[in-house]
XYZ file of C-alpha atoms in Angstrom:
371
model
C -15.101 -10.263 1.432
C -13.427 -12.877 3.170
C -10.041 -13.176 3.137
C -9.533 -17.059 3.725
C -11.062 -17.549 0.022
C -7.492 -16.011 -1.196
C -4.165 -17.914 -1.978
C -0.659 -16.851 -3.594
C 1.141 -17.998 -6.055
C 4.935 -17.231 -6.002
C 7.104 -17.757 -9.032
C 10.478 -18.613 -8.237
C 11.549 -21.167 -11.110
C 13.811 -18.596 -13.281
C 17.614 -18.622 -13.672
C 18.438 -15.559 -12.339
C 20.793 -15.170 -15.405
C 21.060 -11.310 -15.419
C 21.531 -11.517 -11.663
C 24.109 -13.774 -11.848
C 22.924 -14.863 -8.275
C 20.144 -16.841 -7.135
C 17.521 -13.919 -6.480
C 15.017 -15.753 -4.114
C 17.946 -16.292 -1.849
C 19.603 -12.843 -1.710
C 19.462 -11.793 1.754
C 18.294 -8.857 2.627
C 18.595 -7.970 6.547
C 18.133 -10.943 8.615
C 16.188 -12.933 5.613
C 16.250 -13.480 2.201
C 13.945 -11.979 -0.403
C 11.521 -14.774 -0.933
C 10.988 -15.357 2.696
C 10.283 -11.580 2.698
C 7.958 -11.984 0.043
C 6.090 -14.943 1.634
C 5.466 -13.355 4.943
C 3.989 -10.419 3.215
C 1.199 -12.363 2.046
C 1.271 -14.083 5.559
C 0.867 -10.755 7.357
C -2.460 -10.484 5.060
C -3.491 -13.806 6.606
C -3.028 -15.599 3.615
C -1.388 -18.952 4.448
C -2.042 -21.104 1.328
C 0.794 -20.158 -0.744
C 2.168 -22.078 -3.908
C 5.980 -21.766 -4.814
C 6.835 -22.457 -8.295
C 10.572 -23.885 -8.358
C 13.062 -24.879 -10.692
C 16.501 -23.728 -10.859
C 18.013 -24.656 -7.463
C 14.537 -25.933 -6.598
C 15.624 -28.484 -3.908
C 17.478 -26.088 -2.049
C 14.709 -23.574 -2.087
C 12.271 -26.336 -0.580
C 14.850 -26.840 2.147
C 15.124 -23.342 3.315
C 11.596 -22.850 3.348
C 10.449 -25.855 4.970
C 9.275 -24.125 8.322
C 6.740 -22.163 6.113
C 4.577 -24.661 5.417
C 3.993 -24.224 1.556
C 3.180 -26.265 -1.355
C 5.788 -26.621 -3.909
C 5.658 -27.577 -7.535
C 8.221 -27.445 -10.110
C 8.847 -26.319 -13.398
C 10.838 -29.065 -14.819
C 11.935 -27.376 -18.016
C 12.504 -24.212 -16.337
C 15.729 -23.713 -18.446
C 13.434 -23.407 -21.545
C 10.487 -21.931 -20.405
C 9.634 -18.566 -19.093
C 7.827 -16.813 -15.917
C 4.572 -17.119 -17.787
C 5.074 -20.858 -18.137
C 5.877 -20.877 -13.984
C 2.616 -18.780 -13.491
C 0.374 -21.061 -15.377
C 1.937 -24.217 -13.836
C 1.207 -22.176 -10.237
C -2.388 -21.342 -11.186
C -3.165 -25.147 -12.286
C -2.351 -26.095 -8.380
C -4.815 -23.384 -7.050
C -7.894 -25.074 -5.823
C -10.625 -23.635 -3.659
C -10.174 -20.259 -3.988
C -11.810 -17.075 -5.477
C -8.920 -15.076 -5.768
C -4.884 -15.543 -6.208
C -2.102 -13.097 -5.815
C 0.220 -13.683 -8.431
C 3.869 -12.636 -7.616
C 7.594 -13.137 -8.558
C 9.847 -14.222 -5.583
C 11.682 -10.972 -5.297
C 8.919 -8.742 -4.935
C 9.044 -8.086 -0.912
C 8.367 -4.592 -0.064
C 4.700 -4.263 -1.571
C 2.589 -2.411 0.928
C -0.046 -4.013 3.078
C -2.149 -0.825 2.550
C -1.686 -2.042 -1.387
C -2.523 -5.666 -0.847
C -5.564 -4.554 0.950
C -6.500 -1.872 -1.735
C -6.477 -4.539 -4.207
C -8.324 -7.015 -2.247
C -11.057 -4.544 -1.562
C -11.442 -3.284 -5.317
C -12.788 -6.861 -6.174
C -15.785 -5.937 -4.992
C -16.465 -5.099 -8.155
C -17.775 -7.989 -9.949
C -16.738 -6.809 -13.300
C -13.218 -6.613 -12.401
C -11.240 -10.040 -12.879
C -7.559 -9.114 -12.908
C -5.751 -6.077 -10.884
C -2.310 -4.633 -11.639
C -1.072 -2.088 -9.385
C 1.642 0.886 -10.808
C 3.630 3.319 -9.412
C 4.835 6.531 -11.380
C 3.281 5.019 -14.525
C 4.799 1.687 -14.292
C 3.306 -1.333 -13.871
C 4.577 -3.955 -10.845
C 3.589 -6.844 -8.787
C 1.676 -8.506 -7.165
C -1.360 -9.224 -9.788
C -4.427 -10.315 -8.337
C -6.901 -12.551 -10.516
C -10.152 -13.678 -9.887
C -10.094 -17.457 -10.273
C -13.095 -17.883 -12.244
C -11.063 -16.252 -14.888
C -7.939 -18.413 -14.605
C -8.758 -19.994 -17.890
C -8.398 -16.941 -20.026
C -4.924 -16.882 -18.555
C -3.941 -20.498 -19.051
C -5.381 -20.365 -22.758
C -3.151 -17.322 -23.635
C -0.237 -18.671 -26.006
C 2.405 -16.830 -23.952
C 3.114 -14.257 -26.549
C 4.494 -10.996 -24.427
C 3.724 -13.332 -21.371
C 1.322 -11.993 -18.437
C 1.581 -8.621 -20.306
C 0.027 -10.168 -23.072
C -2.593 -11.898 -21.512
C -3.793 -8.911 -19.807
C -3.670 -6.778 -23.177
C -6.630 -9.120 -24.228
C -8.687 -8.440 -21.041
C -10.354 -5.216 -21.939
C -12.836 -4.016 -19.164
C -12.278 -7.192 -17.190
C -8.731 -5.424 -16.198
C -8.153 -2.535 -13.947
C -4.798 -0.855 -13.194
C -4.565 0.877 -10.071
C -1.519 3.406 -9.370
C -0.450 3.525 -5.968
C 2.026 5.617 -3.887
C 3.850 2.270 -3.191
C 7.558 2.378 -4.526
C 7.484 -1.514 -3.515
C 5.486 -2.550 -6.402
C 8.199 -1.707 -8.824
C 11.134 -2.929 -6.670
C 12.558 -6.180 -8.053
C 16.218 -7.969 -8.072
C 16.654 -8.508 -11.718
C 20.145 -7.267 -11.828
C 22.898 -6.445 -9.335
C 21.769 -2.649 -9.902
C 18.385 -3.314 -8.770
C 19.478 -5.594 -5.641
C 21.596 -2.653 -4.748
C 18.358 -0.460 -4.923
C 16.717 -2.602 -2.492
C 19.376 -2.469 -0.049
C 19.064 1.258 -0.081
C 15.207 1.196 0.415
C 15.437 -0.856 3.121
C 17.548 1.593 4.832
C 14.758 4.428 4.460
C 11.699 2.393 4.183
C 10.486 3.318 7.412
C 9.786 6.929 7.113
C 8.803 8.535 3.616
C 10.884 11.014 1.230
C 9.297 14.384 0.823
C 8.623 13.341 -2.653
C 6.900 10.265 -1.627
C 4.812 12.393 0.901
C 3.748 14.517 -1.792
C 2.563 11.167 -4.067
C 0.809 10.272 -0.625
C -0.844 13.530 -0.289
C -2.104 13.107 -3.985
C -3.302 9.517 -3.873
C -5.630 10.561 -0.855
C -6.914 13.780 -2.517
C -5.765 16.032 -0.126
C -7.240 19.753 -0.722
C -4.837 22.605 -1.393
C -5.929 24.149 1.759
C -4.910 21.136 3.804
C -2.062 21.061 2.211
C -0.928 24.603 2.914
C -2.025 23.911 6.394
C 0.173 20.985 6.823
C 3.171 22.739 5.146
C 2.842 25.702 7.622
C 2.815 23.020 10.374
C 6.041 21.670 9.011
C 7.576 25.142 8.512
C 6.990 25.610 12.382
C 7.856 22.470 13.706
C 11.242 22.927 11.903
C 11.995 25.898 13.818
C 10.732 24.452 16.980
C 13.428 21.596 16.061
C 16.010 23.949 15.528
C 15.426 25.617 18.879
C 15.817 22.010 20.779
C 18.658 21.128 18.862
C 20.552 24.602 20.040
C 19.327 23.219 23.830
C 21.073 20.018 23.115
C 18.049 17.637 21.879
C 18.386 16.002 18.382
C 15.293 14.813 16.948
C 14.489 13.187 13.808
C 13.885 15.941 11.676
C 12.710 13.405 8.702
C 10.133 12.024 11.173
C 9.037 15.036 11.751
C 8.710 16.421 8.484
C 6.541 13.135 6.969
C 4.629 13.420 10.235
C 3.392 16.864 9.827
C 3.057 16.608 5.951
C 0.688 13.597 6.409
C -0.873 13.984 9.710
C -4.440 15.257 8.013
C -4.264 12.922 5.101
C -7.697 11.798 6.406
C -9.219 15.018 7.108
C -13.003 15.215 6.622
C -13.406 11.434 7.332
C -14.499 10.361 10.934
C -12.046 10.209 13.179
C -9.182 11.394 10.810
C -6.369 11.033 13.050
C -6.950 7.382 13.796
C -8.000 6.875 9.957
C -4.931 8.528 8.825
C -2.568 6.426 11.157
C -4.340 2.989 9.941
C -3.310 3.988 6.398
C -0.023 4.824 7.158
C 0.735 1.974 9.262
C -0.399 -0.229 6.476
C 1.929 1.568 4.250
C 4.590 0.390 6.716
C 5.476 4.020 8.212
C 5.070 2.989 11.856
C 6.179 5.849 13.593
C 4.893 8.520 11.664
C 1.711 6.318 12.053
C 1.708 6.648 15.542
C 2.419 10.431 15.652
C -0.407 11.114 13.175
C -2.686 8.662 15.733
C -2.194 11.390 18.672
C -1.964 14.373 16.770
C -5.481 15.636 17.829
C -4.959 14.434 21.574
C -1.771 13.150 23.044
C -1.795 9.829 25.203
C 0.808 11.086 27.266
C 3.727 13.916 27.356
C 7.183 13.191 27.372
C 9.585 14.572 30.161
C 11.705 16.195 27.012
C 10.081 17.134 23.736
C 10.068 14.462 21.106
C 8.924 14.371 17.487
C 5.661 13.624 18.657
C 5.325 16.544 20.984
C 6.516 18.755 18.320
C 4.183 18.005 15.574
C 1.363 18.089 18.191
C 2.234 21.562 19.144
C 2.969 22.630 15.924
C -0.293 21.858 14.856
C -1.910 23.632 17.741
C -0.094 27.020 16.704
C -1.382 26.761 13.250
C -4.889 27.951 11.973
C -5.213 27.328 8.472
C -2.204 28.412 6.946
C -1.246 31.002 9.690
C 0.925 30.786 12.642
C -1.195 31.869 15.613
C -0.716 31.916 19.359
C -1.917 28.875 21.495
C -4.740 31.389 22.698
C -5.711 32.453 19.774
C -6.022 29.183 18.130
C -7.878 27.545 21.054
C -10.222 30.471 21.744
C -11.808 29.801 18.371
C -12.813 26.143 19.263
C -13.758 27.116 22.917
C -15.991 29.536 21.087
C -17.169 27.101 18.759
C -18.246 24.516 21.469
C -19.506 26.499 24.047
C -22.752 24.835 24.507
C -21.048 20.896 24.011
C -19.518 20.524 27.546
C -17.898 17.165 26.490
C -16.546 18.747 23.438
C -15.067 21.962 25.513
C -13.511 19.731 27.917
C -11.464 17.903 25.176
C -10.604 21.270 23.700
C -9.582 22.554 27.051
C -7.870 19.596 27.774
C -5.698 19.823 24.393
C -5.071 23.253 24.912
C -3.544 22.329 28.581
C -1.410 19.747 26.434
C -0.167 22.520 24.014
C 0.861 24.743 26.857
C 2.635 21.977 28.723
C 4.813 21.337 25.873
C 5.373 24.756 24.888
C 6.583 25.750 28.434
C 8.872 22.607 28.333
C 10.500 23.979 25.034
C 10.858 27.670 27.045
C 12.170 25.712 30.297
C 14.973 24.148 27.724
C 15.655 27.158 25.528
C 15.129 29.939 28.101
C 12.487 31.822 26.271
C 10.748 31.389 22.858
C 8.309 34.053 21.531
C 5.282 31.979 20.216
C 4.049 34.752 18.250
C 7.544 35.706 16.766
C 7.500 33.464 13.805
C 6.833 34.008 9.941
C 3.072 34.371 9.793
């Protein structure tokens, strides 16, 4: 589907009464919450964005001038609710097939989530999608504009959720491994959670890695393999630490657990890397992208080399020698010159990394691990 047919309505007309501060202009890093929300849609190549203002609307418009947005004001913002501002925004949407509906304080929804929601609209029977995380509904909503009248005719009872409740099979709720879906800044405590989230959002935690594995339906045998790769990688990392090289174990952990999330699909390394990049995990994505074959080997082992080597020393869920791992591959591709050439090259890379660790450590027995 063509994303030129999609627009976004961002609702920023409320009083921020529970927050006590004006939510849209709360600072997060070098920008504000609403600017991050806007840029998240622009990253998806959605340039037609309508912002519904109300309280401190003039100030908001002045701040957002450079984004070339369309502004419409809820003049009765003191006596109305978010649903009313949503309706005001929807009435301004012209010449669009779809529209995302988002509050101003929903800045960290993954690109993966937005793209997947859009792809789901290939099903012509679906007119509204709402994402959820761990059973909690969140934002943004994605509406097929031909269904907008059904939203506009709703009497406002229970807001958007009340309108959704009437939709029946026209509505689909999709669960994602995306905590950004439920992040907002309704209260100071929520804002503090956003600040904490920013500090850790570039790499998924262990629990989030498990949710990502579940989302992509990783088979148990692949999980077992990934767990063993992680165990070996942690041992290698500890060995390097004793030699004066400190690596990011959180990055290593996530890369090991997620390196095979696309296993079974064509070009699984690149496919998995693309998913992870869209989820915002850039560094993990780069490691996953090269876990089959490295573009180059660093002078001293980095997280990328450790994950690569650990993967090349695990067969199924057993730690083996490099020779044992690759002899099986060499036998498998004995009659295929190009494939065999690639196997031998990857074996050479694994040996080079292994030897660099030996040179740093002194002596490291590749078979002396818990099998």
